[in-house]
XYZ file of C-alpha atoms in Angstrom:
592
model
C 115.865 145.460 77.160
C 115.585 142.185 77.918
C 117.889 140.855 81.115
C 117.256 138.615 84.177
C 116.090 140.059 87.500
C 119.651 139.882 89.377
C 120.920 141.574 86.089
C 118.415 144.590 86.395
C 119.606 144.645 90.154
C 122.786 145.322 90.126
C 122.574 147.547 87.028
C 121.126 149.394 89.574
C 123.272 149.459 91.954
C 126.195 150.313 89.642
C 123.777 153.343 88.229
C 123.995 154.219 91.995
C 127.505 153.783 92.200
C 127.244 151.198 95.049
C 130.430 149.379 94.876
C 130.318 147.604 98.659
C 128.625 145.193 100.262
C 128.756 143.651 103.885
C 127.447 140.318 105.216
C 127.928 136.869 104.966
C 127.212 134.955 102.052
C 123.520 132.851 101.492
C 121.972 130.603 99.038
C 119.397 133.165 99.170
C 121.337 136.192 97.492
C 124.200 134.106 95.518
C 122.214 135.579 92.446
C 123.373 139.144 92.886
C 126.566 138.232 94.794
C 127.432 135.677 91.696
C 127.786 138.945 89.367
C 129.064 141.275 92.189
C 132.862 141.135 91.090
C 131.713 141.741 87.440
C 129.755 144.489 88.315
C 132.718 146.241 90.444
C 131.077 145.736 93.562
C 133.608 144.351 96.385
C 131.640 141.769 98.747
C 133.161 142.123 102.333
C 132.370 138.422 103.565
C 132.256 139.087 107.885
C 132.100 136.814 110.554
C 128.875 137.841 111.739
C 125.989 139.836 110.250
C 125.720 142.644 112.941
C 129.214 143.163 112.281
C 128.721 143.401 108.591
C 126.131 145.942 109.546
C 128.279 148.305 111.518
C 131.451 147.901 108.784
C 128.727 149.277 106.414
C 127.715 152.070 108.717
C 131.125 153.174 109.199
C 132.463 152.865 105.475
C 129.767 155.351 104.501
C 129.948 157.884 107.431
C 133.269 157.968 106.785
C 133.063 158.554 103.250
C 129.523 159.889 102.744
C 129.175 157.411 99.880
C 126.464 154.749 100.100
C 126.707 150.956 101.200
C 124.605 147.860 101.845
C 124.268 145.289 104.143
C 123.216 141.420 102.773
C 122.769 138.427 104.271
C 121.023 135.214 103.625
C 117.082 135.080 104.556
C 115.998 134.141 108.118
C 118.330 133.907 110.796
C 121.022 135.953 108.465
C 118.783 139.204 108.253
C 117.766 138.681 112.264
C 121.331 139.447 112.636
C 121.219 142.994 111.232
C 118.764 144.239 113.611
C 121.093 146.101 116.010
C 123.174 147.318 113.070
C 120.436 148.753 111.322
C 118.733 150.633 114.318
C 122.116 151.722 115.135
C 122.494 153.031 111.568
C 119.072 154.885 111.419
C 120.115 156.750 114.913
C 123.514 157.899 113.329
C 121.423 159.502 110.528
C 123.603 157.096 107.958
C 121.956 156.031 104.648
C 122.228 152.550 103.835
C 121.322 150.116 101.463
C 119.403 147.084 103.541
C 118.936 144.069 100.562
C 116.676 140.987 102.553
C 116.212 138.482 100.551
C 112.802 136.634 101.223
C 111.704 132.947 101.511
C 110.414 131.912 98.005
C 107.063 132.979 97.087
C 105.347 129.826 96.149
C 106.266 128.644 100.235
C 105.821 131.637 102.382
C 103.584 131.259 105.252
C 103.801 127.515 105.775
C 107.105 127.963 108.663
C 109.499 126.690 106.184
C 113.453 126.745 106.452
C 114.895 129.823 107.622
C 111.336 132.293 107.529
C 110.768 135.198 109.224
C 108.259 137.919 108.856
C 111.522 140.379 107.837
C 109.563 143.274 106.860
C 107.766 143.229 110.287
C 111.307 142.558 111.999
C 113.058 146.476 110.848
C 109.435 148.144 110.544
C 110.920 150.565 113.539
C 114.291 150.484 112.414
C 114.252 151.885 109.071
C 113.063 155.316 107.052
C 111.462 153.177 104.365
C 110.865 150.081 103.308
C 109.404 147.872 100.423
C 108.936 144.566 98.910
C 109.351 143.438 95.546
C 105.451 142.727 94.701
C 106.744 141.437 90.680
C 109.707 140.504 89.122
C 109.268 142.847 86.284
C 109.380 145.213 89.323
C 112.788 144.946 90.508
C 114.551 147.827 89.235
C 111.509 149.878 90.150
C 112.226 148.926 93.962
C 115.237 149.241 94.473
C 115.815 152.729 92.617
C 113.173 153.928 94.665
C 114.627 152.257 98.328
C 118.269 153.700 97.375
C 116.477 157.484 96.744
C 114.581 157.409 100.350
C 117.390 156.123 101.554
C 119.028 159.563 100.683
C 116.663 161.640 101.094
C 116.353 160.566 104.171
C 119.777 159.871 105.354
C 118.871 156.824 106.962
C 118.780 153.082 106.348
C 116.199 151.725 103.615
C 115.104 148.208 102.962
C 114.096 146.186 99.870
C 112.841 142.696 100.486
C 112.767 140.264 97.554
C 111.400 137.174 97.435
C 114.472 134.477 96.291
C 112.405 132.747 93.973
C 112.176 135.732 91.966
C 115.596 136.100 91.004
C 117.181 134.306 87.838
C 113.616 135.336 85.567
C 113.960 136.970 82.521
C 112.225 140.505 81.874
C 111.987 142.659 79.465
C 113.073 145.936 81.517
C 113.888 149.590 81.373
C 116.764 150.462 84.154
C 114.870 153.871 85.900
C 117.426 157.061 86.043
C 118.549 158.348 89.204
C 116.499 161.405 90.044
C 117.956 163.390 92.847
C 115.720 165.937 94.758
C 117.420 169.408 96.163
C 117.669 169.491 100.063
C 115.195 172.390 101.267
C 116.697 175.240 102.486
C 114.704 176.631 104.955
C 111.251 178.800 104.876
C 111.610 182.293 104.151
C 110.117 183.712 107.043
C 111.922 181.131 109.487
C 115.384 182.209 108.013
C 114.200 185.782 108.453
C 113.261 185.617 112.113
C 116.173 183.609 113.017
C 118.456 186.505 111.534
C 116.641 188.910 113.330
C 117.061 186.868 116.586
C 120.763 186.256 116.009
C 121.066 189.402 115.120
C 120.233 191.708 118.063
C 121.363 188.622 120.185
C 123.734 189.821 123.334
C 125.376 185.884 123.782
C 124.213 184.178 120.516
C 125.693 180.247 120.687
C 125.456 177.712 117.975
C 125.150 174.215 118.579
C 126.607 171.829 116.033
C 124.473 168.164 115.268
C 125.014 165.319 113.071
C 123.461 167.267 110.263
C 126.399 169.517 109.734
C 128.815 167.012 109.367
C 126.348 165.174 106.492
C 125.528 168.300 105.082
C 128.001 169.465 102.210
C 129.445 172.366 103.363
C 128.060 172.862 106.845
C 131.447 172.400 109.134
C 132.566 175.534 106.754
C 129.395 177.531 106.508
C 128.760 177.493 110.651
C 132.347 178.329 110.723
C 131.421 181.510 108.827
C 128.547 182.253 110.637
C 129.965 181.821 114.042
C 132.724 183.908 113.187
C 130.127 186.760 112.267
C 128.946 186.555 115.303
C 131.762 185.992 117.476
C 129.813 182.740 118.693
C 130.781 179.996 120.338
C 130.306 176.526 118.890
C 129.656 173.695 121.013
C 128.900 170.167 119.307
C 126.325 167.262 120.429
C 127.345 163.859 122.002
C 129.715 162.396 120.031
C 129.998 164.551 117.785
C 133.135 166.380 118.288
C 133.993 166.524 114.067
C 131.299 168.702 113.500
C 133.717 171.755 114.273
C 137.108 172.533 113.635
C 138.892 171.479 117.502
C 141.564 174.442 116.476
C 139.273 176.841 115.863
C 139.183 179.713 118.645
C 135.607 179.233 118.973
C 135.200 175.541 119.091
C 133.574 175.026 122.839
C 133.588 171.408 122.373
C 130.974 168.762 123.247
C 128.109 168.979 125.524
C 126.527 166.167 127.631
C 127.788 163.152 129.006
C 131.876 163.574 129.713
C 131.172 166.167 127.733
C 133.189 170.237 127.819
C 132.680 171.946 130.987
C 133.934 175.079 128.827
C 130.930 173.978 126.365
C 128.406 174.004 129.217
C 129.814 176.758 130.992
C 129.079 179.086 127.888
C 125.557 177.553 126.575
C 124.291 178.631 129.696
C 125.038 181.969 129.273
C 122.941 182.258 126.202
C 119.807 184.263 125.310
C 119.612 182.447 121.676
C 120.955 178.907 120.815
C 121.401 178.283 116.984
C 120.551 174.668 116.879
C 122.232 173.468 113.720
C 121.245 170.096 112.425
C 120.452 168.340 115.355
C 117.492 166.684 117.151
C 118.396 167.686 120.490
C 118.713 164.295 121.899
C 119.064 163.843 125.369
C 122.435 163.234 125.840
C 123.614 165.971 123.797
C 121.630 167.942 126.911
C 121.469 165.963 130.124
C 123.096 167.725 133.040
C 126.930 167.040 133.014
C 129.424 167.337 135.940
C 126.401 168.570 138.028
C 125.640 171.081 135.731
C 122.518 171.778 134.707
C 123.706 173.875 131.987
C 120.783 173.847 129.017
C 119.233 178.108 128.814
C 115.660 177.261 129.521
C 115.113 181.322 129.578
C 117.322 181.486 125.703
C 115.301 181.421 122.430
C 115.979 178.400 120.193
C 116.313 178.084 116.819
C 116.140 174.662 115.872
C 117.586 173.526 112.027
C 116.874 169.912 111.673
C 116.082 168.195 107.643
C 113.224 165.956 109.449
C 110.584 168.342 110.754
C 109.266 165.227 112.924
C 112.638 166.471 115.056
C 111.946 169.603 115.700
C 110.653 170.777 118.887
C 110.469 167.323 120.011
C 112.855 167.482 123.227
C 112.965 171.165 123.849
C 111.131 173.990 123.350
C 111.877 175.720 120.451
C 111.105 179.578 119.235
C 111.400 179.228 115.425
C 112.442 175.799 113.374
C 113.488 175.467 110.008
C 113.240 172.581 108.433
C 116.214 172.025 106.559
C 120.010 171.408 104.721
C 122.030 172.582 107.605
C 124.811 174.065 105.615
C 122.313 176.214 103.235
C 120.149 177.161 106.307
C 123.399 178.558 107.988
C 124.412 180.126 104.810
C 121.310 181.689 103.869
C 121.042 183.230 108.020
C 124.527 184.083 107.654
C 123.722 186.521 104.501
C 120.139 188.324 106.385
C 122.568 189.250 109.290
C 122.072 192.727 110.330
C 125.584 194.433 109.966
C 125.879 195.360 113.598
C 125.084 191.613 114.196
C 127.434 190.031 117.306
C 129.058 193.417 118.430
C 126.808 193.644 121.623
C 129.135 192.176 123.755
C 131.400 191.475 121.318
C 135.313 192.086 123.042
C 133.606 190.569 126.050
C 132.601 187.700 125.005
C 135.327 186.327 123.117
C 137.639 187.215 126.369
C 135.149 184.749 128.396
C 135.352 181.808 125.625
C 139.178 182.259 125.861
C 139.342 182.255 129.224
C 136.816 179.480 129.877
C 138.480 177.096 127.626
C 142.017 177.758 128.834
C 140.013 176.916 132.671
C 138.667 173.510 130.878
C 141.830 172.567 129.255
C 143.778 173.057 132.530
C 140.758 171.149 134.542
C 140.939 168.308 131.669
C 144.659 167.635 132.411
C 144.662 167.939 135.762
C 141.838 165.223 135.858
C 143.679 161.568 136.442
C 141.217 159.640 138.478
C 137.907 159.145 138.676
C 135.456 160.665 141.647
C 133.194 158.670 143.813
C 129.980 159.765 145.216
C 129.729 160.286 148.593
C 129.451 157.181 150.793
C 130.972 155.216 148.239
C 134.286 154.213 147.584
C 134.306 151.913 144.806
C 137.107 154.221 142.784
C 139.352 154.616 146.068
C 139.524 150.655 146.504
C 140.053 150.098 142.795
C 143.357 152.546 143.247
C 144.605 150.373 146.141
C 144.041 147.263 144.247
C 146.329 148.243 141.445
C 148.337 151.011 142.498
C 150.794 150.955 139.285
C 147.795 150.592 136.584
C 146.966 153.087 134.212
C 143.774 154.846 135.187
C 141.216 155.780 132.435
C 142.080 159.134 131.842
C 145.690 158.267 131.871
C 145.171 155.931 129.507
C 143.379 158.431 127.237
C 146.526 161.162 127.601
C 148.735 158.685 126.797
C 146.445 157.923 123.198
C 146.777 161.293 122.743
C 150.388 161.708 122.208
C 150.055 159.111 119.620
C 146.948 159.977 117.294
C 147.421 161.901 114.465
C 145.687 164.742 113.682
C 143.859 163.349 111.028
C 142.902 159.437 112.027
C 139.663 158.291 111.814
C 138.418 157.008 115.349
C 135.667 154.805 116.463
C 134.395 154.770 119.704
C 132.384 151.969 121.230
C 130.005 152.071 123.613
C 130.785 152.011 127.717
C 132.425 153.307 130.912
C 135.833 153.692 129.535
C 135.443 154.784 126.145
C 132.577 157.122 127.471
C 135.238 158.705 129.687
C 137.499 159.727 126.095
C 134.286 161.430 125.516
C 135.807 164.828 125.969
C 139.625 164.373 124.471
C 139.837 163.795 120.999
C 138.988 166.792 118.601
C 139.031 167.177 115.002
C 140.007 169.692 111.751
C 137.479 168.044 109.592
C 134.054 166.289 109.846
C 133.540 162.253 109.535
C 136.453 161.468 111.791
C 134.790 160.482 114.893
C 132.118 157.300 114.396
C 130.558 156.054 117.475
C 127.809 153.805 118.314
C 125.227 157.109 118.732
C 121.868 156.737 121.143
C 121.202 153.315 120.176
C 124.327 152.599 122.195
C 125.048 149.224 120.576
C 128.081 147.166 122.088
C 130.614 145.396 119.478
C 130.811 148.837 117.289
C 134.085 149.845 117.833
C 135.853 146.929 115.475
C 133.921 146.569 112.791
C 133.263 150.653 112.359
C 137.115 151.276 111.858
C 137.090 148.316 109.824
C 134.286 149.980 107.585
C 136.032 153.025 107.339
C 139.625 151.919 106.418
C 138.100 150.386 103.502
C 136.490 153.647 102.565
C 139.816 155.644 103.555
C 142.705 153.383 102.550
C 145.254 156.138 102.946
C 143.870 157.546 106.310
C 145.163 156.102 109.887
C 141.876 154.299 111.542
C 142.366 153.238 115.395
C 139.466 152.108 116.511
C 138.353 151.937 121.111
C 136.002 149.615 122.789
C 136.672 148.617 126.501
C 136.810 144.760 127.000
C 133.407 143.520 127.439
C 132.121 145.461 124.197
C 135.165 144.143 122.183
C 134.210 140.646 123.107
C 130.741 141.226 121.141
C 132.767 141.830 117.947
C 135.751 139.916 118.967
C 134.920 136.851 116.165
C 136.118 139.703 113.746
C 139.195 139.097 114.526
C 139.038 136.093 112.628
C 137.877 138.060 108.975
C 139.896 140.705 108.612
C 143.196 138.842 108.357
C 142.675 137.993 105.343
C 144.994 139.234 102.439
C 141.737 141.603 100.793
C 141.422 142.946 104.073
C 142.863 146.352 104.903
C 144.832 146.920 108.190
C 143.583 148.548 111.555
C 144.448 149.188 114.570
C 142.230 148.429 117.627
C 142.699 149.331 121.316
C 140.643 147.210 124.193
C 140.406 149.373 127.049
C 141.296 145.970 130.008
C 139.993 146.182 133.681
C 137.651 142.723 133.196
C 134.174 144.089 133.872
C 131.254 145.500 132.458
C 132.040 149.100 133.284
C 128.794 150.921 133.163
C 126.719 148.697 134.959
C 129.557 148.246 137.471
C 128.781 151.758 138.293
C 125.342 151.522 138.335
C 125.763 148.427 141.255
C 128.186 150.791 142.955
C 125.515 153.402 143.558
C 122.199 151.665 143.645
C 122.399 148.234 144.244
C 125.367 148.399 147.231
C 127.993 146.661 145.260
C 125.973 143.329 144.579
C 127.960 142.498 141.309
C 125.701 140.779 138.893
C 126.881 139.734 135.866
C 129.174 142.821 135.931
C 132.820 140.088 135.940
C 134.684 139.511 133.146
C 136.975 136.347 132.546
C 140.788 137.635 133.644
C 142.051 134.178 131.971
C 141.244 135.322 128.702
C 143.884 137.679 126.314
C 142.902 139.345 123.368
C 146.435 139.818 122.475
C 146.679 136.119 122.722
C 143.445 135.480 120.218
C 144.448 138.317 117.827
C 148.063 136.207 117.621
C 146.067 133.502 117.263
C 144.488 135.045 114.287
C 147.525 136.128 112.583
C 147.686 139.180 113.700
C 149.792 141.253 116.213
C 148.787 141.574 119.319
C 150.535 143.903 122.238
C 149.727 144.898 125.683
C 150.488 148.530 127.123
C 151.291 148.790 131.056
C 152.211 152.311 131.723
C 151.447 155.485 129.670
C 154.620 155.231 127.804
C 154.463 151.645 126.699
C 150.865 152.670 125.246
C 151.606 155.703 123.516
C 155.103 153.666 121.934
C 152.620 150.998 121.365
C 149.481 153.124 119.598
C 152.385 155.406 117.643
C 153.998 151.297 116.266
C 151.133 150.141 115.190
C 149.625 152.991 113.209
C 153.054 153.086 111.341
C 152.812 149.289 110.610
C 149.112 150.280 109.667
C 149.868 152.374 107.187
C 153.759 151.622 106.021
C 153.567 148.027 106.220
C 149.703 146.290 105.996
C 149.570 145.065 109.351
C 147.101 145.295 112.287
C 147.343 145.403 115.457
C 145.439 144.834 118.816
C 146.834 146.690 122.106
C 145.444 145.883 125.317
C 145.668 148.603 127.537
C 145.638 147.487 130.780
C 143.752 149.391 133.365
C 142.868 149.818 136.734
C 139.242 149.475 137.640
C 138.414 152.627 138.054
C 134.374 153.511 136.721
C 133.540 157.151 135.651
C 130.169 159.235 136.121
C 127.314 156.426 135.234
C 125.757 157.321 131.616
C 121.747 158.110 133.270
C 121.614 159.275 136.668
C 118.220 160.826 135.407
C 117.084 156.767 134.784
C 117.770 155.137 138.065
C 116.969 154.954 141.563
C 117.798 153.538 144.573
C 115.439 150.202 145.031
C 113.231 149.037 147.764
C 112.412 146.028 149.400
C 108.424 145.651 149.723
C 107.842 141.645 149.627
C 111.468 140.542 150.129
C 112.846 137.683 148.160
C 113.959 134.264 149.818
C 115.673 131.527 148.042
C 113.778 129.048 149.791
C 110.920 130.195 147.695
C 112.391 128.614 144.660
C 110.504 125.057 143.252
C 112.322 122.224 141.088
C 110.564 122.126 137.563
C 109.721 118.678 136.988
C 110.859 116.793 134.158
């Protein structure tokens, strides 16, 4: 059939069912985008690319449908970078479109060139360029399937003088593959470990959320077992939070109850997960990870496996048919060693944890520091972190979406909210990206019209993403609601100065002048600011109601005190040492 090339395109995309796209619009790409609202697909025009990139992350881990990012060529698709790394981390399979400087000019530094295949080489699962017009369809059915297969972001680059040609062209069908389910032999031995197992424990990853099925087939198979379940770093939907066995998350801010337990294990069913390190890194000064336990390690990328942690037997595959297919060569005596015993301890640990959680309102220092006690005396009637957090907790509904950004105060939440259901909880992941917790939300309402979204960042992440603000009041737009954690500094690395670098402050101060309320007013929006713990929960529990009864969003600024929780890598730094010394004397004036 004969049709032009940006015809063949986006016939397949719709063959795909692709119906949204993020970015901001280019010369470069106005051939697709031109046809876009023919063709069904929505174009979500942002105010910045990386943005764009982390709506379209969130839309489709909150759906498990596919989206794409586009942008115009150059200094557009430079913009995605972050996004996209962040995307390929969170194990989310996107649809990156680049389009190209022309052909006919490449190579000679024109307007708005960059070597863009070069630029997301490490950032993607696969990539190609269009090498023919004729070729189009070709490319981009095959991006789209690796993009699946490998749940991860895939990019097609096409040169921009190739669009508008005629071809005579056959759209290709959409082949999908079956998801492996595991060797026969590794299944068998990780039955038989499981099986005569005295404290079995399953560990939940990313890949049982993706995986159709897996939150309810580990479900299963704990219950066989009597197991408990604890889930990786930030990744507290990948088990049912009511669920008697639910241990919660490990790592950083993590479930003491979680680490408690895994360390009493002689085999750990890894499900789905790479074992990254912050889904094992001591937390609380616990050291908690069974180095004498046999692991089984399920992971669908068998580059993951054994990669952090030694591992006894790995199967490479679809984490809900893995758990399914152990689940059915379990011995029938398999979980009563220990049985009555166990399930007392997992009770009784998690009613210790739950108590301990509550009971925590302020935030430690290390010894011979005192960083957190002077921040209390500063502002005696401010919210504290975790206060801030229990009062968010009266107001969330059992089934909102969240997004989490990255930092010091949202890192502290790390351990509160819990789930019924999988794709709830989107945070920025071990790329640790700041400016994620906006646009994510955003992403995700769109996907989930008729679900509450709130979305967390503390106040110098939000300001990355801030210019959002002034897209998504538009009348297309679906309402959110955002909370900015605000104590005016850069949390983290606030920390970091606190421990090793004897309070010298650099770069760590945040403008107090400023209000987010005040810009998101600006913006037509609502903006309100939360005090105490009751004005924030009356405030969250408002503006999810005007969220979903009456279109609106709304920014909260909860105001904190200054409080900093456990810094995210002790493992990473050190105290410094002075060897030459530095002297400003030393500095010259560059002549001009």
């Amino acid at each position: 059939m004969k049709m032009t090339t940006e015809e063949a395109f986006v016939k397949t995309l719709q063959r795909h069912g692709i119906q949204h796209a993020f970015g901001i619009i280019g010369s470069a790409m106005m051939p697709i985008s031109d046809i876009f609202p023919k063709a069904g697909i929505t174009f979500w025009d942002c105010a910045h690319e990386g943005s764009a990139g982390m709506m379209s992350d969130g839309y489709t881990r909150a759906t498990g449908k596919m989206s794409m990012m586009i942008a115009q060529n150059g200094p557009g698709i430079t913009n995605f970078v972050t996004a996209v790394k962040t995307a390929y981390w969170n194990h989310t399979p996107l649809l990156l479109i680049t389009p190209q400087a022309a052909n006919k000019t490449i190579g000679q530094g024109g307007f708005q060139e960059m070597e863009q295949m070069n630029l997301f080489a490490d950032c993607v699962a696969y990539q190609e360029e269009v090498r023919d017009p004729s070729r189009i369809a070709e490319t981009l059915n095959r991006v789209i399937m690796q993009a699946k297969r490998a749940s991860a972001p895939a990019q097609i680059n096409v040169p921009r003088d190739f669009w508008t040609q005629v071809i005579d062209i056959e759209i290709p069908e959409v082949v999908d593959f079956e998801l492996p389910q595991g060797g026969e032999n590794a299944i068998a031995n990780a039955a038989e470990m499981l099986s005569t197992a005295k404290f079995p424990v399953i560990l939940n990853g990313a890949g049982v959320v993706l995986a159709k099925g897996g939150i309810e087939a580990s479900r299963v198979l704990a219950e066989k077992l009597d197991a408990p379940v604890c889930v990786g770093y930030q990744h507290n939907d990948a088990f049912p939070g009511n669920h008697p066995l639910f241990a919660g998350p490990l790592g950083y801010n993590g479930s003491k109850a979680g680490m408690e337990l895994i360390s009493k294990a002689d085999v750990v069913l890894c499900l789905g997960t790479r074992l990254n390190p912050f889904s094992t890194l001591p937390g609380y000064g616990i050291d908690y990870w069974p180095t004498q336990a046999k692991v089984i390690q399920v992971d669908i990328n068998p580059d993951r496996i054994g990669l952090t942690k030694k591992v006894t037997v790995g199967i490479v595959g679809d984490a809900a048919k893995v758990a399914k297919a152990i689940t059915t060569q379990l011995a029938d005596t398999a979980g009563d060693a220990g049985r009555d015993d166990r399930k007392a301890l997992i009770g009784q640990t998690k009613s210790a944890w739950a108590q301990e959680l509550t009971s925590m309102t302020n935030e430690a220092d290390d010894p011979g520091t005192d960083w957190n006690v002077r921040a209390r005396a500063a502002k005696p009637d401010w919210m504290s972190p975790r206060m801030a957090w229990r009062a968010i907790q009266q107001a969330l509904p059992q089934e909102a979406i969240i997004s989490s950004d990255i930092g010091n105060n949202c890192a502290i939440g790390n351990a509160y909210p819990s789930f019924t259901e999988g794709r709830k909880y989107l945070a920025p992941g071990l790329f640790g990206p700041c400016g994620y917790g906006l646009p994510a939300i955003v992403g995700a309402k769109i996907g989930q019209p008729d679900v509450p979204v709130v979305g967390f960042a503390g106040d110098g992440a939000f300001g990355i993403s801030v210019n959002e603000l002034t897209a998504i009041g538009r009348g297309e737009w679906p309402a959110v609601t955002q909370v900015v954690f605000r104590n005016y500094q850069w949390g983290a690395e606030k920390r970091n100065s606190t421990l090793w670098f004897d309070d010298n402050f650099v770069g760590t101060e945040l403008d107090e002048d400023v209000s987010y309320c005040g810009i998101a007013k600006a913006c037509g929006l609502q903006g309100v600011i939360a005090r105490t713990q009751e004005e924030l929960t009356a405030a969250l529990a408002k503006a999810i109601d005007d969220q979903m009864n009456h279109g609106k969003t709304t920014l909260i600024e909860a105001m904190i005190n200054q409080e900093l929780g456990d810094p995210f890598r002790r493992d990473a730094m050190k105290n410094p040492v002075i060897v030459a010394g530095i002297d400003a004397a030393d500095m010259r004036e560059q002549s001009v």
